[in-house]
PDB file of C-alpha atoms in Angstrom:
ATOM      1  CA  MET I  88     164.313 136.443   5.990  1.00 49.00           C
ATOM      2  CA  GLN I  89     162.318 134.504   3.422  1.00 62.00           C
ATOM      3  CA  GLU I  90     162.080 135.415  -0.250  1.00 77.00           C
ATOM      4  CA  ILE I  91     158.710 136.840  -1.355  1.00 77.00           C
ATOM      5  CA  SER I  92     158.762 134.335  -4.240  1.00 77.00           C
ATOM      6  CA  SER I  93     158.116 131.595  -1.655  1.00 79.00           C
ATOM      7  CA  ILE I  94     154.628 133.038  -1.097  1.00 79.00           C
ATOM      8  CA  ARG I  95     153.943 133.100  -4.832  1.00 75.00           C
ATOM      9  CA  LYS I  96     155.071 129.449  -5.079  1.00 80.00           C
ATOM     10  CA  PHE I  97     152.784 128.469  -2.175  1.00 79.00           C
ATOM     11  CA  ALA I  98     149.884 130.354  -3.829  1.00 75.00           C
ATOM     12  CA  ILE I  99     150.374 128.545  -7.140  1.00 75.00           C
ATOM     13  CA  ASN I 100     150.693 125.127  -5.475  1.00 80.00           C
ATOM     14  CA  ASN I 101     147.588 125.686  -3.333  1.00 74.00           C
ATOM     15  CA  ALA I 102     145.390 127.553  -5.863  1.00 72.00           C
ATOM     16  CA  VAL I 103     145.342 130.759  -3.793  1.00 74.00           C
ATOM     17  CA  PRO I 104     144.708 133.846  -5.946  1.00 73.00           C
ATOM     18  CA  ILE I 105     147.296 136.589  -5.395  1.00 73.00           C
ATOM     19  CA  MET I 106     147.974 139.835  -7.230  1.00 75.00           C
ATOM     20  CA  GLN I 107     149.913 140.029 -10.446  1.00 74.00           C
ATOM     21  CA  ASP I 108     153.320 141.665 -10.000  1.00 79.00           C
ATOM     22  CA  GLU I 109     152.444 144.554 -12.337  1.00 85.00           C
ATOM     23  CA  SER I 110     149.333 145.472 -10.306  1.00 87.00           C
ATOM     24  CA  ASN I 111     151.208 145.094  -7.037  1.00 87.00           C
ATOM     25  CA  GLU I 112     154.024 147.376  -8.218  1.00 92.00           C
ATOM     26  CA  PHE I 113     151.452 149.943  -9.381  1.00 94.00           C
ATOM     27  CA  ILE I 114     149.964 150.154  -5.870  1.00 95.00           C
ATOM     28  CA  CYS I 115     153.362 150.117  -4.132  1.00 96.00           C
ATOM     29  CA  ASN I 116     154.450 153.006  -6.375  1.00 95.00           C
ATOM     30  CA  TYR I 117     151.218 154.850  -5.558  1.00 96.00           C
ATOM     31  CA  ILE I 118     151.858 154.416  -1.809  1.00 97.00           C
ATOM     32  CA  ARG I 119     155.451 155.635  -2.272  1.00 96.00           C
ATOM     33  CA  GLU I 120     154.647 158.626  -4.517  1.00 96.00           C
ATOM     34  CA  HIS I 121     151.675 159.858  -2.448  1.00 96.00           C
ATOM     35  CA  ASP I 122     153.343 159.269   0.934  1.00 96.00           C
ATOM     36  CA  SER I 123     150.414 157.043   1.963  1.00 97.00           C
ATOM     37  CA  LYS I 124     150.792 155.749   5.500  1.00 97.00           C
ATOM     38  CA  LYS I 125     147.617 153.803   6.221  1.00 98.00           C
ATOM     39  CA  VAL I 126     146.279 151.099   3.906  1.00 98.00           C
ATOM     40  CA  LEU I 127     143.109 149.031   4.228  1.00 98.00           C
ATOM     41  CA  GLU I 128     143.107 145.843   2.172  1.00 97.00           C
ATOM     42  CA  ILE I 129     139.870 143.941   1.669  1.00 96.00           C
ATOM     43  CA  GLY I 130     140.922 140.387   0.873  1.00 93.00           C
ATOM     44  CA  THR I 131     144.191 139.283   2.507  1.00 92.00           C
ATOM     45  CA  ALA I 132     144.495 135.808   0.970  1.00 91.00           C
ATOM     46  CA  ILE I 133     147.907 134.675   2.333  1.00 90.00           C
ATOM     47  CA  GLY I 134     149.341 138.159   2.800  1.00 91.00           C
ATOM     48  CA  PHE I 135     151.402 138.639  -0.372  1.00 91.00           C
ATOM     49  CA  SER I 136     150.230 142.172  -1.183  1.00 93.00           C
ATOM     50  CA  SER I 137     150.049 143.300   2.472  1.00 95.00           C
ATOM     51  CA  ILE I 138     153.715 142.377   2.867  1.00 94.00           C
ATOM     52  CA  LYS I 139     154.670 144.260  -0.302  1.00 94.00           C
ATOM     53  CA  PHE I 140     152.701 147.351   0.849  1.00 97.00           C
ATOM     54  CA  ALA I 141     154.296 147.276   4.321  1.00 97.00           C
ATOM     55  CA  GLN I 142     157.753 146.927   2.745  1.00 95.00           C
ATOM     56  CA  VAL I 143     157.382 150.209   0.822  1.00 96.00           C
ATOM     57  CA  ARG I 144     158.432 152.193   3.919  1.00 96.00           C
ATOM     58  CA  ASP I 145     158.743 151.625   7.663  1.00 95.00           C
ATOM     59  CA  ASP I 146     155.910 154.088   8.365  1.00 97.00           C
ATOM     60  CA  VAL I 147     153.304 152.227   6.263  1.00 97.00           C
ATOM     61  CA  PHE I 148     150.658 150.445   8.336  1.00 98.00           C
ATOM     62  CA  VAL I 149     148.252 147.946   6.768  1.00 98.00           C
ATOM     63  CA  THR I 150     144.918 146.651   8.048  1.00 98.00           C
ATOM     64  CA  THR I 151     143.878 143.616   6.037  1.00 97.00           C
ATOM     65  CA  ILE I 152     140.626 141.659   6.250  1.00 97.00           C
ATOM     66  CA  GLU I 153     140.186 137.964   5.362  1.00 96.00           C
ATOM     67  CA  SER I 154     137.139 135.734   5.885  1.00 95.00           C
ATOM     68  CA  ASP I 155     138.848 132.367   5.209  1.00 93.00           C
ATOM     69  CA  ILE I 156     140.396 131.112   8.473  1.00 96.00           C
ATOM     70  CA  ASP I 157     143.106 128.967   6.837  1.00 93.00           C
ATOM     71  CA  ARG I 158     144.278 131.853   4.639  1.00 92.00           C
ATOM     72  CA  HIS I 159     144.131 134.239   7.623  1.00 96.00           C
ATOM     73  CA  ILE I 160     146.361 131.919   9.691  1.00 96.00           C
ATOM     74  CA  LYS I 161     148.832 131.470   6.807  1.00 93.00           C
ATOM     75  CA  ALA I 162     148.919 135.246   6.240  1.00 94.00           C
ATOM     76  CA  LYS I 163     149.747 135.877   9.917  1.00 96.00           C
ATOM     77  CA  GLU I 164     152.587 133.332   9.672  1.00 94.00           C
ATOM     78  CA  ASN I 165     153.861 135.150   6.581  1.00 93.00           C
ATOM     79  CA  PHE I 166     153.680 138.580   8.277  1.00 96.00           C
ATOM     80  CA  THR I 167     155.856 137.241  11.104  1.00 95.00           C
ATOM     81  CA  ALA I 168     158.274 135.496   8.721  1.00 93.00           C
ATOM     82  CA  PHE I 169     158.735 138.695   6.690  1.00 93.00           C
ATOM     83  CA  GLY I 170     159.151 140.936   9.732  1.00 94.00           C
ATOM     84  CA  VAL I 171     156.076 143.127   9.174  1.00 96.00           C
ATOM     85  CA  ALA I 172     153.702 141.679  11.814  1.00 96.00           C
ATOM     86  CA  ASP I 173     154.088 144.831  13.952  1.00 97.00           C
ATOM     87  CA  ARG I 174     152.758 146.980  11.081  1.00 97.00           C
ATOM     88  CA  VAL I 175     150.062 144.677   9.664  1.00 97.00           C
ATOM     89  CA  ASN I 176     146.773 144.305  11.509  1.00 97.00           C
ATOM     90  CA  ALA I 177     145.389 140.988  10.224  1.00 97.00           C
ATOM     91  CA  VAL I 178     141.638 140.886  10.800  1.00 97.00           C
ATOM     92  CA  TYR I 179     139.691 137.623  10.536  1.00 97.00           C
ATOM     93  CA  ALA I 180     136.185 138.779   9.553  1.00 97.00           C
ATOM     94  CA  ASP I 181     133.596 139.126   6.846  1.00 96.00           C
ATOM     95  CA  ALA I 182     134.543 142.516   5.370  1.00 96.00           C
ATOM     96  CA  LEU I 183     130.871 143.420   4.907  1.00 96.00           C
ATOM     97  CA  LYS I 184     130.278 142.958   8.658  1.00 96.00           C
ATOM     98  CA  TYR I 185     133.545 144.375  10.004  1.00 96.00           C
ATOM     99  CA  GLU I 186     133.257 147.829  11.585  1.00 95.00           C
ATOM    100  CA  THR I 187     135.998 150.431  11.967  1.00 96.00           C
ATOM    101  CA  ASP I 188     136.123 154.212  12.392  1.00 96.00           C
ATOM    102  CA  GLU I 189     139.729 154.329  11.234  1.00 97.00           C
ATOM    103  CA  LYS I 190     140.678 156.484   8.235  1.00 98.00           C
ATOM    104  CA  PHE I 191     142.921 155.190   5.448  1.00 98.00           C
ATOM    105  CA  ASP I 192     144.949 156.841   2.678  1.00 98.00           C
ATOM    106  CA  VAL I 193     144.461 153.828   0.392  1.00 98.00           C
ATOM    107  CA  ILE I 194     141.592 151.349   0.457  1.00 98.00           C
ATOM    108  CA  PHE I 195     142.369 148.358  -1.741  1.00 96.00           C
ATOM    109  CA  ILE I 196     139.484 146.120  -2.854  1.00 94.00           C
ATOM    110  CA  ASP I 197     140.585 142.645  -3.938  1.00 89.00           C
ATOM    111  CA  ALA I 198     138.062 140.225  -2.417  1.00 84.00           C
ATOM    112  CA  ALA I 199     134.762 138.709  -3.615  1.00 80.00           C
ATOM    113  CA  LYS I 200     134.243 140.341  -7.031  1.00 83.00           C
ATOM    114  CA  ALA I 201     130.446 140.081  -6.754  1.00 83.00           C
ATOM    115  CA  GLN I 202     130.602 142.338  -3.667  1.00 92.00           C
ATOM    116  CA  TYR I 203     132.751 145.145  -5.126  1.00 94.00           C
ATOM    117  CA  ILE I 204     129.959 147.758  -5.067  1.00 94.00           C
ATOM    118  CA  ASN I 205     129.051 146.809  -1.487  1.00 95.00           C
ATOM    119  CA  PHE I 206     132.698 147.019  -0.365  1.00 96.00           C
ATOM    120  CA  PHE I 207     133.080 150.406  -2.059  1.00 97.00           C
ATOM    121  CA  GLU I 208     129.915 151.829  -0.456  1.00 97.00           C
ATOM    122  CA  LYS I 209     130.714 150.392   2.978  1.00 97.00           C
ATOM    123  CA  TYR I 210     134.280 151.692   3.222  1.00 97.00           C
ATOM    124  CA  LYS I 211     134.183 154.985   1.275  1.00 97.00           C
ATOM    125  CA  ASN I 212     133.611 156.879   4.548  1.00 96.00           C
ATOM    126  CA  ASN I 213     136.851 155.396   5.905  1.00 97.00           C
ATOM    127  CA  LEU I 214     138.901 157.342   3.367  1.00 97.00           C
ATOM    128  CA  SER I 215     141.166 160.045   4.718  1.00 96.00           C
ATOM    129  CA  GLU I 216     141.058 163.406   2.947  1.00 94.00           C
ATOM    130  CA  GLY I 217     142.690 162.965  -0.452  1.00 94.00           C
ATOM    131  CA  GLY I 218     142.600 159.177  -0.078  1.00 97.00           C
ATOM    132  CA  VAL I 219     141.772 156.727  -2.876  1.00 98.00           C
ATOM    133  CA  ILE I 220     139.940 153.453  -3.379  1.00 98.00           C
ATOM    134  CA  ILE I 221     141.892 151.105  -5.656  1.00 97.00           C
ATOM    135  CA  THR I 222     140.224 148.044  -7.175  1.00 94.00           C
ATOM    136  CA  ASP I 223     141.941 145.117  -8.918  1.00 90.00           C
ATOM    137  CA  ASN I 224     140.805 142.454 -11.447  1.00 83.00           C
ATOM    138  CA  LEU I 225     138.503 144.649 -13.531  1.00 84.00           C
ATOM    139  CA  SER I 226     139.380 142.743 -16.693  1.00 83.00           C
ATOM    140  CA  PHE I 227     139.048 139.338 -15.013  1.00 80.00           C
ATOM    141  CA  HIS I 228     141.511 137.634 -17.377  1.00 71.00           C
ATOM    142  CA  GLY I 229     140.029 139.445 -20.399  1.00 74.00           C
ATOM    143  CA  MET I 230     136.517 138.089 -19.852  1.00 76.00           C
ATOM    144  CA  VAL I 231     135.019 141.495 -18.958  1.00 79.00           C
ATOM    145  CA  GLU I 232     135.927 142.682 -22.469  1.00 83.00           C
ATOM    146  CA  ASP I 233     135.177 139.348 -24.170  1.00 75.00           C
ATOM    147  CA  MET I 234     132.717 137.066 -22.395  1.00 77.00           C
ATOM    148  CA  SER I 235     133.140 134.404 -25.075  1.00 77.00           C
ATOM    149  CA  LEU I 236     136.387 133.453 -23.260  1.00 81.00           C
ATOM    150  CA  THR I 237     134.262 131.403 -20.848  1.00 79.00           C
ATOM    151  CA  ASN I 238     131.300 129.075 -21.169  1.00 79.00           C
ATOM    152  CA  ASN I 239     130.926 128.676 -17.424  1.00 79.00           C
ATOM    153  CA  TYR I 240     127.565 130.020 -16.195  1.00 75.00           C
ATOM    154  CA  SER I 241     128.773 131.187 -12.758  1.00 81.00           C
ATOM    155  CA  THR I 242     131.847 132.872 -14.297  1.00 80.00           C
ATOM    156  CA  LYS I 243     129.587 134.726 -16.756  1.00 82.00           C
ATOM    157  CA  ARG I 244     127.412 135.910 -13.842  1.00 84.00           C
ATOM    158  CA  LEU I 245     130.532 137.125 -12.042  1.00 81.00           C
ATOM    159  CA  VAL I 246     131.781 138.933 -15.158  1.00 82.00           C
ATOM    160  CA  LYS I 247     128.395 140.702 -15.424  1.00 86.00           C
ATOM    161  CA  LYS I 248     128.782 141.880 -11.804  1.00 89.00           C
ATOM    162  CA  ILE I 249     132.265 143.251 -12.549  1.00 89.00           C
ATOM    163  CA  ARG I 250     130.819 145.069 -15.588  1.00 89.00           C
ATOM    164  CA  LYS I 251     128.105 146.482 -13.311  1.00 92.00           C
ATOM    165  CA  TYR I 252     130.799 147.682 -10.891  1.00 94.00           C
ATOM    166  CA  ILE I 253     132.729 149.398 -13.709  1.00 93.00           C
ATOM    167  CA  LEU I 254     129.511 151.176 -14.751  1.00 94.00           C
ATOM    168  CA  PHE I 255     128.926 152.122 -11.096  1.00 96.00           C
ATOM    169  CA  LEU I 256     132.391 153.738 -11.029  1.00 96.00           C
ATOM    170  CA  GLN I 257     131.911 155.492 -14.371  1.00 96.00           C
ATOM    171  CA  GLU I 258     128.548 156.987 -13.351  1.00 95.00           C
ATOM    172  CA  ASN I 259     129.491 157.784  -9.741  1.00 96.00           C
ATOM    173  CA  GLN I 260     128.849 161.465  -8.974  1.00 95.00           C
ATOM    174  CA  GLU I 261     130.750 161.424  -5.680  1.00 97.00           C
ATOM    175  CA  PHE I 262     133.981 159.846  -6.970  1.00 97.00           C
ATOM    176  CA  GLU I 263     136.093 160.328 -10.078  1.00 97.00           C
ATOM    177  CA  THR I 264     137.717 157.119 -11.320  1.00 97.00           C
ATOM    178  CA  THR I 265     140.703 156.536 -13.580  1.00 96.00           C
ATOM    179  CA  PHE I 266     141.230 153.081 -15.107  1.00 94.00           C
ATOM    180  CA  TYR I 267     144.694 151.641 -15.747  1.00 93.00           C
ATOM    181  CA  GLU I 268     145.433 148.784 -18.145  1.00 89.00           C
ATOM    182  CA  CYS I 269     148.070 147.241 -15.929  1.00 87.00           C
ATOM    183  CA  GLY I 270     147.977 143.715 -14.566  1.00 80.00           C
ATOM    184  CA  ASP I 271     144.363 142.552 -14.680  1.00 81.00           C
ATOM    185  CA  LYS I 272     143.123 146.185 -14.939  1.00 87.00           C
ATOM    186  CA  ILE I 273     143.000 148.540 -11.970  1.00 94.00           C
ATOM    187  CA  SER I 274     140.826 151.510 -11.032  1.00 95.00           C
ATOM    188  CA  VAL I 275     141.744 154.439  -8.780  1.00 96.00           C
ATOM    189  CA  SER I 276     138.782 156.388  -7.373  1.00 97.00           C
ATOM    190  CA  ARG I 277     139.027 159.674  -5.486  1.00 96.00           C
ATOM    191  CA  ARG I 278     136.357 162.044  -4.150  1.00 95.00           C
ATOM    192  CA  ARG I 279     135.488 164.854  -6.571  1.00 91.00           C
TER     193      ARG I 279
END
């Protein structure tokens, strides 16, 4: 069995964004403490977080969606190498076009930041009763709080979209959201 650090090393060497350990542990602890069994992940990358989620317990099943074919293929290789391929459904699709009637205890949004509101709205009806939507990267390396950390025009536009998403969560009448200052800032949203 490979070491999970090998995936992190591959991610660093190939500029693939993966979750910070602190954020990943937060979600794994949530899955453990709330006895969550079904997880939907939007944004597989190379499978790092899906593997960690599936390793929480043998009865945790993950469906994970990735739109980049090379990352999807690498993720599937990693699921096999880490012995979780039988409990991880790796879907190659655009998450905004993918359709499922399945219900999930945890929906984890960690894909295109500019689409966070669209992902939230599309998949909120796939939540099981008492389920939560967890979103990562709400600080975006501190730039959401301090936009002077970048001079890049497209990064500033992205930061504005993340700020818009945070406002969307704060003003949402259907869901109550708690924000956590761990990793790159996480939100947990549950139906009121």
